[in-house]
Amino acid sequence: MTDFVPFPENPTDKHIKTIEEKVQKVLDARTEFPNSSLADLYSPLTMPPALTKAHNELDKAVDLAYRSQSFTSEANRMVFLFELYEKYTADLFTKEKEKKGKMK
């Protein structure tokens, strides 16, 4: 299964750099556990605290690339992302119909 998350509309260079740094921290945290499978690393029961912390920092950095304040809940984040997805995809089918109509 592939997850689709719309990219932030206007990330700054600072946002992008911070996200890259936080991604590297996640990767570094994972290398601290070379004998652990991804299933072990990402199980809610066995996820190492260092990896949890790195992911939380990455989530915060990504959130700030979308908007200036953090999301107050996962539900808020989901509503925001679905609305952004709708905005990005609103004209997809309209444009396709226009192209087909012009071919006649």
mmCIF file of N, CA and C in Angstrom:
data_model
loop_
_atom_site.group_PDB
_atom_site.id
_atom_site.type_symbol
_atom_site.label_atom_id
_atom_site.label_comp_id
_atom_site.label_asym_id
_atom_site.label_seq_id
_atom_site.Cartn_x
_atom_site.Cartn_y
_atom_site.Cartn_z
ATOM 1 N N MET A 1 0.840 -1.176 0.000
ATOM 2 C CA MET A 1 0.000 0.000 0.000
ATOM 3 C C MET A 1 0.886 1.241 0.000
ATOM 4 N N THR A 2 0.536 2.213 -0.804
ATOM 5 C CA THR A 2 1.283 3.455 -0.868
ATOM 6 C C THR A 2 0.447 4.558 -0.242
ATOM 7 N N ASP A 3 1.062 5.289 0.655
ATOM 8 C CA ASP A 3 0.389 6.433 1.266
ATOM 9 C C ASP A 3 0.681 7.655 0.416
ATOM 10 N N PHE A 4 -0.338 8.486 0.226
ATOM 11 C CA PHE A 4 -0.136 9.736 -0.485
ATOM 12 C C PHE A 4 -0.387 10.868 0.486
ATOM 13 N N VAL A 5 0.602 11.695 0.654
ATOM 14 C CA VAL A 5 0.459 12.885 1.474
ATOM 15 C C VAL A 5 0.849 14.055 0.588
ATOM 16 N N PRO A 6 -0.041 15.019 0.426
ATOM 17 C CA PRO A 6 0.303 16.175 -0.410
ATOM 18 C C PRO A 6 1.478 16.945 0.184
ATOM 19 N N PHE A 7 2.385 17.338 -0.682
ATOM 20 C CA PHE A 7 3.566 18.069 -0.244
ATOM 21 C C PHE A 7 3.154 19.469 0.203
ATOM 22 N N PRO A 8 3.839 20.036 1.201
ATOM 23 C CA PRO A 8 3.513 21.405 1.622
ATOM 24 C C PRO A 8 3.560 22.362 0.430
ATOM 25 N N GLU A 9 2.672 23.332 0.442
ATOM 26 C CA GLU A 9 2.563 24.258 -0.684
ATOM 27 C C GLU A 9 3.794 25.133 -0.871
ATOM 28 N N ASN A 10 4.304 25.688 0.204
ATOM 29 C CA ASN A 10 5.428 26.626 0.093
ATOM 30 C C ASN A 10 6.474 26.394 1.179
ATOM 31 N N PRO A 11 7.136 25.249 1.162
ATOM 32 C CA PRO A 11 8.150 25.046 2.197
ATOM 33 C C PRO A 11 9.342 25.969 1.950
ATOM 34 N N THR A 12 9.882 26.514 3.010
ATOM 35 C CA THR A 12 11.065 27.362 2.880
ATOM 36 C C THR A 12 12.309 26.477 2.814
ATOM 37 N N ASP A 13 13.406 27.072 2.423
ATOM 38 C CA ASP A 13 14.671 26.334 2.425
ATOM 39 C C ASP A 13 14.988 25.846 3.843
ATOM 40 N N LYS A 14 14.653 26.671 4.824
ATOM 41 C CA LYS A 14 14.890 26.286 6.222
ATOM 42 C C LYS A 14 14.049 25.062 6.590
ATOM 43 N N HIS A 15 12.781 25.041 6.169
ATOM 44 C CA HIS A 15 11.935 23.872 6.445
ATOM 45 C C HIS A 15 12.531 22.618 5.826
ATOM 46 N N ILE A 16 12.931 22.723 4.585
ATOM 47 C CA ILE A 16 13.477 21.564 3.866
ATOM 48 C C ILE A 16 14.756 21.069 4.541
ATOM 49 N N LYS A 17 15.631 21.997 4.906
ATOM 50 C CA LYS A 17 16.885 21.620 5.570
ATOM 51 C C LYS A 17 16.599 20.950 6.913
ATOM 52 N N THR A 18 15.679 21.490 7.683
ATOM 53 C CA THR A 18 15.334 20.912 8.983
ATOM 54 C C THR A 18 14.755 19.516 8.814
ATOM 55 N N ILE A 19 13.876 19.348 7.833
ATOM 56 C CA ILE A 19 13.292 18.022 7.583
ATOM 57 C C ILE A 19 14.389 17.035 7.201
ATOM 58 N N GLU A 20 15.300 17.442 6.334
ATOM 59 C CA GLU A 20 16.405 16.560 5.949
ATOM 60 C C GLU A 20 17.228 16.140 7.165
ATOM 61 N N GLU A 21 17.493 17.092 8.068
ATOM 62 C CA GLU A 21 18.253 16.783 9.282
ATOM 63 C C GLU A 21 17.497 15.797 10.169
ATOM 64 N N LYS A 22 16.187 15.995 10.287
ATOM 65 C CA LYS A 22 15.379 15.112 11.135
ATOM 66 C C LYS A 22 15.246 13.718 10.528
ATOM 67 N N VAL A 23 15.168 13.640 9.212
ATOM 68 C CA VAL A 23 15.147 12.333 8.544
ATOM 69 C C VAL A 23 16.445 11.593 8.837
ATOM 70 N N GLN A 24 17.563 12.310 8.767
ATOM 71 C CA GLN A 24 18.849 11.671 9.050
ATOM 72 C C GLN A 24 18.897 11.159 10.488
ATOM 73 N N LYS A 25 18.298 11.905 11.414
ATOM 74 C CA LYS A 25 18.255 11.446 12.810
ATOM 75 C C LYS A 25 17.448 10.157 12.948
ATOM 76 N N VAL A 26 16.366 10.040 12.186
ATOM 77 C CA VAL A 26 15.581 8.801 12.193
ATOM 78 C C VAL A 26 16.447 7.655 11.676
ATOM 79 N N LEU A 27 17.129 7.889 10.566
ATOM 80 C CA LEU A 27 17.987 6.845 9.991
ATOM 81 C C LEU A 27 19.113 6.471 10.951
ATOM 82 N N ASP A 28 19.694 7.479 11.592
ATOM 83 C CA ASP A 28 20.762 7.213 12.561
ATOM 84 C C ASP A 28 20.243 6.407 13.750
ATOM 85 N N ALA A 29 19.056 6.747 14.227
ATOM 86 C CA ALA A 29 18.475 6.005 15.355
ATOM 87 C C ALA A 29 18.238 4.545 14.970
ATOM 88 N N ARG A 30 17.804 4.322 13.743
ATOM 89 C CA ARG A 30 17.569 2.945 13.297
ATOM 90 C C ARG A 30 18.864 2.145 13.238
ATOM 91 N N THR A 31 19.973 2.786 12.878
ATOM 92 C CA THR A 31 21.245 2.057 12.792
ATOM 93 C C THR A 31 21.783 1.654 14.157
ATOM 94 N N GLU A 32 21.247 2.252 15.219
ATOM 95 C CA GLU A 32 21.654 1.873 16.570
ATOM 96 C C GLU A 32 21.163 0.473 16.936
ATOM 97 N N PHE A 33 20.285 -0.083 16.125
ATOM 98 C CA PHE A 33 19.681 -1.388 16.407
ATOM 99 C C PHE A 33 19.822 -2.300 15.185
ATOM 100 N N PRO A 34 21.069 -2.663 14.834
ATOM 101 C CA PRO A 34 21.299 -3.417 13.600
ATOM 102 C C PRO A 34 20.688 -4.819 13.587
ATOM 103 N N ASN A 35 20.406 -5.366 14.732
ATOM 104 C CA ASN A 35 19.842 -6.715 14.793
ATOM 105 C C ASN A 35 18.320 -6.721 14.879
ATOM 106 N N SER A 36 17.720 -5.544 14.816
ATOM 107 C CA SER A 36 16.262 -5.437 14.895
ATOM 108 C C SER A 36 15.663 -5.316 13.501
ATOM 109 N N SER A 37 14.578 -6.017 13.281
ATOM 110 C CA SER A 37 13.860 -5.891 12.007
ATOM 111 C C SER A 37 13.038 -4.603 12.029
ATOM 112 N N LEU A 38 12.572 -4.206 10.869
ATOM 113 C CA LEU A 38 11.672 -3.037 10.835
ATOM 114 C C LEU A 38 10.419 -3.311 11.646
ATOM 115 N N ALA A 39 9.959 -4.548 11.626
ATOM 116 C CA ALA A 39 8.780 -4.913 12.430
ATOM 117 C C ALA A 39 9.056 -4.687 13.910
ATOM 118 N N ASP A 40 10.248 -5.042 14.362
ATOM 119 C CA ASP A 40 10.608 -4.808 15.762
ATOM 120 C C ASP A 40 10.746 -3.316 16.060
ATOM 121 N N LEU A 41 11.393 -2.606 15.141
ATOM 122 C CA LEU A 41 11.635 -1.182 15.367
ATOM 123 C C LEU A 41 10.349 -0.368 15.406
ATOM 124 N N TYR A 42 9.342 -0.803 14.642
ATOM 125 C CA TYR A 42 8.121 -0.004 14.540
ATOM 126 C C TYR A 42 6.922 -0.608 15.238
ATOM 127 N N SER A 43 7.126 -1.649 16.004
ATOM 128 C CA SER A 43 6.048 -2.196 16.823
ATOM 129 C C SER A 43 5.799 -1.244 17.988
ATOM 130 N N PRO A 44 4.538 -0.939 18.273
ATOM 131 C CA PRO A 44 4.255 -0.061 19.422
ATOM 132 C C PRO A 44 4.787 -0.635 20.740
ATOM 133 N N LEU A 45 4.967 -1.943 20.785
ATOM 134 C CA LEU A 45 5.443 -2.582 22.014
ATOM 135 C C LEU A 45 6.963 -2.589 22.147
ATOM 136 N N THR A 46 7.672 -2.498 21.025
ATOM 137 C CA THR A 46 9.130 -2.639 21.090
ATOM 138 C C THR A 46 9.903 -1.481 20.460
ATOM 139 N N MET A 47 9.227 -0.439 20.001
ATOM 140 C CA MET A 47 9.923 0.685 19.359
ATOM 141 C C MET A 47 10.853 1.355 20.367
ATOM 142 N N PRO A 48 12.131 1.459 20.020
ATOM 143 C CA PRO A 48 13.081 2.087 20.943
ATOM 144 C C PRO A 48 12.744 3.564 21.177
ATOM 145 N N PRO A 49 12.901 4.023 22.411
ATOM 146 C CA PRO A 49 12.605 5.433 22.715
ATOM 147 C C PRO A 49 13.365 6.417 21.835
ATOM 148 N N ALA A 50 14.608 6.122 21.491
ATOM 149 C CA ALA A 50 15.384 7.038 20.645
ATOM 150 C C ALA A 50 14.746 7.175 19.265
ATOM 151 N N LEU A 51 14.204 6.088 18.745
ATOM 152 C CA LEU A 51 13.544 6.135 17.440
ATOM 153 C C LEU A 51 12.212 6.870 17.539
ATOM 154 N N THR A 52 11.487 6.642 18.607
ATOM 155 C CA THR A 52 10.228 7.355 18.833
ATOM 156 C C THR A 52 10.486 8.860 18.883
ATOM 157 N N LYS A 53 11.515 9.254 19.628
ATOM 158 C CA LYS A 53 11.860 10.673 19.757
ATOM 159 C C LYS A 53 12.237 11.259 18.390
ATOM 160 N N ALA A 54 13.038 10.532 17.624
ATOM 161 C CA ALA A 54 13.451 11.026 16.310
ATOM 162 C C ALA A 54 12.249 11.202 15.386
ATOM 163 N N HIS A 55 11.321 10.265 15.421
ATOM 164 C CA HIS A 55 10.124 10.393 14.588
ATOM 165 C C HIS A 55 9.239 11.547 15.047
ATOM 166 N N ASN A 56 9.120 11.741 16.347
ATOM 167 C CA ASN A 56 8.319 12.862 16.854
ATOM 168 C C ASN A 56 8.911 14.203 16.401
ATOM 169 N N GLU A 57 10.239 14.308 16.421
ATOM 170 C CA GLU A 57 10.896 15.532 15.961
ATOM 171 C C GLU A 57 10.688 15.735 14.461
ATOM 172 N N LEU A 58 10.745 14.650 13.704
ATOM 173 C CA LEU A 58 10.492 14.737 12.263
ATOM 174 C C LEU A 58 9.049 15.164 11.994
ATOM 175 N N ASP A 59 8.110 14.573 12.707
ATOM 176 C CA ASP A 59 6.697 14.941 12.538
ATOM 177 C C ASP A 59 6.496 16.435 12.789
ATOM 178 N N LYS A 60 7.115 16.944 13.839
ATOM 179 C CA LYS A 60 6.969 18.365 14.168
ATOM 180 C C LYS A 60 7.550 19.239 13.057
ATOM 181 N N ALA A 61 8.713 18.856 12.535
ATOM 182 C CA ALA A 61 9.342 19.632 11.458
ATOM 183 C C ALA A 61 8.477 19.624 10.203
ATOM 184 N N VAL A 62 7.899 18.480 9.885
ATOM 185 C CA VAL A 62 7.026 18.391 8.711
ATOM 186 C C VAL A 62 5.761 19.221 8.926
ATOM 187 N N ASP A 63 5.181 19.110 10.111
ATOM 188 C CA ASP A 63 3.990 19.915 10.421
ATOM 189 C C ASP A 63 4.251 21.392 10.195
ATOM 190 N N LEU A 64 5.415 21.866 10.645
ATOM 191 C CA LEU A 64 5.729 23.293 10.519
ATOM 192 C C LEU A 64 5.975 23.706 9.073
ATOM 193 N N ALA A 65 6.269 22.765 8.199
ATOM 194 C CA ALA A 65 6.388 23.084 6.774
ATOM 195 C C ALA A 65 5.012 23.305 6.154
ATOM 196 N N TYR A 66 3.984 22.713 6.745
ATOM 197 C CA TYR A 66 2.614 22.890 6.259
ATOM 198 C C TYR A 66 1.988 24.180 6.777
ATOM 199 N N ARG A 67 2.254 24.496 8.035
ATOM 200 C CA ARG A 67 1.659 25.701 8.635
ATOM 201 C C ARG A 67 2.466 26.106 9.851
ATOM 202 N N SER A 68 2.291 27.331 10.312
ATOM 203 C CA SER A 68 3.150 27.874 11.368
ATOM 204 C C SER A 68 2.873 27.322 12.762
ATOM 205 N N GLN A 69 1.698 26.776 12.995
ATOM 206 C CA GLN A 69 1.415 26.202 14.305
ATOM 207 C C GLN A 69 1.264 24.683 14.184
ATOM 208 N N SER A 70 1.611 23.993 15.263
ATOM 209 C CA SER A 70 1.498 22.536 15.258
ATOM 210 C C SER A 70 0.040 22.120 15.249
ATOM 211 N N PHE A 71 -0.199 20.910 14.793
ATOM 212 C CA PHE A 71 -1.553 20.354 14.834
ATOM 213 C C PHE A 71 -1.845 19.921 16.266
ATOM 214 N N THR A 72 -3.066 20.122 16.702
ATOM 215 C CA THR A 72 -3.422 19.783 18.077
ATOM 216 C C THR A 72 -3.784 18.312 18.247
ATOM 217 N N SER A 73 -3.999 17.618 17.127
ATOM 218 C CA SER A 73 -4.338 16.195 17.203
ATOM 219 C C SER A 73 -4.094 15.537 15.852
ATOM 220 N N GLU A 74 -4.062 14.224 15.856
ATOM 221 C CA GLU A 74 -3.953 13.478 14.596
ATOM 222 C C GLU A 74 -5.162 13.765 13.709
ATOM 223 N N ALA A 75 -6.333 13.897 14.323
ATOM 224 C CA ALA A 75 -7.553 14.183 13.553
ATOM 225 C C ALA A 75 -7.426 15.525 12.836
ATOM 226 N N ASN A 76 -6.896 16.538 13.525
ATOM 227 C CA ASN A 76 -6.683 17.851 12.893
ATOM 228 C C ASN A 76 -5.736 17.738 11.705
ATOM 229 N N ARG A 77 -4.661 16.976 11.911
ATOM 230 C CA ARG A 77 -3.683 16.784 10.833
ATOM 231 C C ARG A 77 -4.356 16.124 9.638
ATOM 232 N N MET A 78 -5.149 15.101 9.867
ATOM 233 C CA MET A 78 -5.810 14.377 8.781
ATOM 234 C C MET A 78 -6.790 15.282 8.023
ATOM 235 N N VAL A 79 -7.583 16.063 8.738
ATOM 236 C CA VAL A 79 -8.521 16.980 8.089
ATOM 237 C C VAL A 79 -7.754 17.961 7.198
ATOM 238 N N PHE A 80 -6.690 18.527 7.743
ATOM 239 C CA PHE A 80 -5.879 19.477 6.985
ATOM 240 C C PHE A 80 -5.325 18.832 5.721
ATOM 241 N N LEU A 81 -4.749 17.629 5.856
ATOM 242 C CA LEU A 81 -4.138 16.954 4.711
ATOM 243 C C LEU A 81 -5.166 16.555 3.658
ATOM 244 N N PHE A 82 -6.346 16.091 4.092
ATOM 245 C CA PHE A 82 -7.381 15.748 3.115
ATOM 246 C C PHE A 82 -7.871 16.986 2.375
ATOM 247 N N GLU A 83 -7.997 18.098 3.077
ATOM 248 C CA GLU A 83 -8.409 19.339 2.410
ATOM 249 C C GLU A 83 -7.354 19.791 1.405
ATOM 250 N N LEU A 84 -6.088 19.658 1.770
ATOM 251 C CA LEU A 84 -5.020 20.028 0.847
ATOM 252 C C LEU A 84 -5.005 19.088 -0.355
ATOM 253 N N TYR A 85 -5.218 17.810 -0.117
ATOM 254 C CA TYR A 85 -5.295 16.831 -1.203
ATOM 255 C C TYR A 85 -6.435 17.185 -2.161
ATOM 256 N N GLU A 86 -7.594 17.538 -1.603
ATOM 257 C CA GLU A 86 -8.730 17.932 -2.446
ATOM 258 C C GLU A 86 -8.379 19.158 -3.280
ATOM 259 N N LYS A 87 -7.688 20.114 -2.675
ATOM 260 C CA LYS A 87 -7.287 21.320 -3.395
ATOM 261 C C LYS A 87 -6.350 20.961 -4.554
ATOM 262 N N TYR A 88 -5.377 20.089 -4.287
ATOM 263 C CA TYR A 88 -4.412 19.695 -5.317
ATOM 264 C C TYR A 88 -5.052 18.908 -6.453
ATOM 265 N N THR A 89 -6.102 18.163 -6.154
ATOM 266 C CA THR A 89 -6.676 17.267 -7.167
ATOM 267 C C THR A 89 -7.988 17.780 -7.758
ATOM 268 N N ALA A 90 -8.459 18.926 -7.345
ATOM 269 C CA ALA A 90 -9.773 19.433 -7.745
ATOM 270 C C ALA A 90 -9.947 19.511 -9.252
ATOM 271 N N ASP A 91 -8.923 19.909 -9.981
ATOM 272 C CA ASP A 91 -9.053 20.110 -11.420
ATOM 273 C C ASP A 91 -8.583 18.930 -12.265
ATOM 274 N N LEU A 92 -8.156 17.861 -11.648
ATOM 275 C CA LEU A 92 -7.624 16.732 -12.419
ATOM 276 C C LEU A 92 -8.610 16.198 -13.448
ATOM 277 N N PHE A 93 -9.826 15.951 -13.023
ATOM 278 C CA PHE A 93 -10.800 15.344 -13.924
ATOM 279 C C PHE A 93 -11.394 16.370 -14.879
ATOM 280 N N THR A 94 -11.494 17.617 -14.456
ATOM 281 C CA THR A 94 -11.982 18.683 -15.323
ATOM 282 C C THR A 94 -11.031 18.860 -16.499
ATOM 283 N N LYS A 95 -9.742 18.900 -16.232
ATOM 284 C CA LYS A 95 -8.746 19.075 -17.284
ATOM 285 C C LYS A 95 -8.757 17.888 -18.239
ATOM 286 N N GLU A 96 -8.931 16.691 -17.714
ATOM 287 C CA GLU A 96 -8.979 15.492 -18.565
ATOM 288 C C GLU A 96 -10.177 15.546 -19.501
ATOM 289 N N LYS A 97 -11.325 15.964 -19.008
ATOM 290 C CA LYS A 97 -12.530 16.078 -19.859
ATOM 291 C C LYS A 97 -12.327 17.116 -20.943
ATOM 292 N N GLU A 98 -11.678 18.241 -20.600
ATOM 293 C CA GLU A 98 -11.428 19.298 -21.589
ATOM 294 C C GLU A 98 -10.522 18.786 -22.699
ATOM 295 N N LYS A 99 -9.490 18.008 -22.367
ATOM 296 C CA LYS A 99 -8.589 17.464 -23.373
ATOM 297 C C LYS A 99 -9.336 16.521 -24.309
ATOM 298 N N LYS A 100 -10.174 15.677 -23.762
ATOM 299 C CA LYS A 100 -10.931 14.731 -24.585
ATOM 300 C C LYS A 100 -11.913 15.478 -25.489
ATOM 301 N N GLY A 101 -12.537 16.534 -24.980
ATOM 302 C CA GLY A 101 -13.478 17.302 -25.756
ATOM 303 C C GLY A 101 -12.821 18.018 -26.921
ATOM 304 N N LYS A 102 -11.599 18.461 -26.781
ATOM 305 C CA LYS A 102 -10.890 19.187 -27.844
ATOM 306 C C LYS A 102 -10.419 18.256 -28.964
ATOM 307 N N MET A 103 -10.301 16.964 -28.682
ATOM 308 C CA MET A 103 -9.818 16.027 -29.683
ATOM 309 C C MET A 103 -10.837 15.770 -30.793
ATOM 310 N N LYS A 104 -12.078 16.079 -30.595
ATOM 311 C CA LYS A 104 -13.133 15.797 -31.575
ATOM 312 C C LYS A 104 -12.993 16.595 -32.812
#
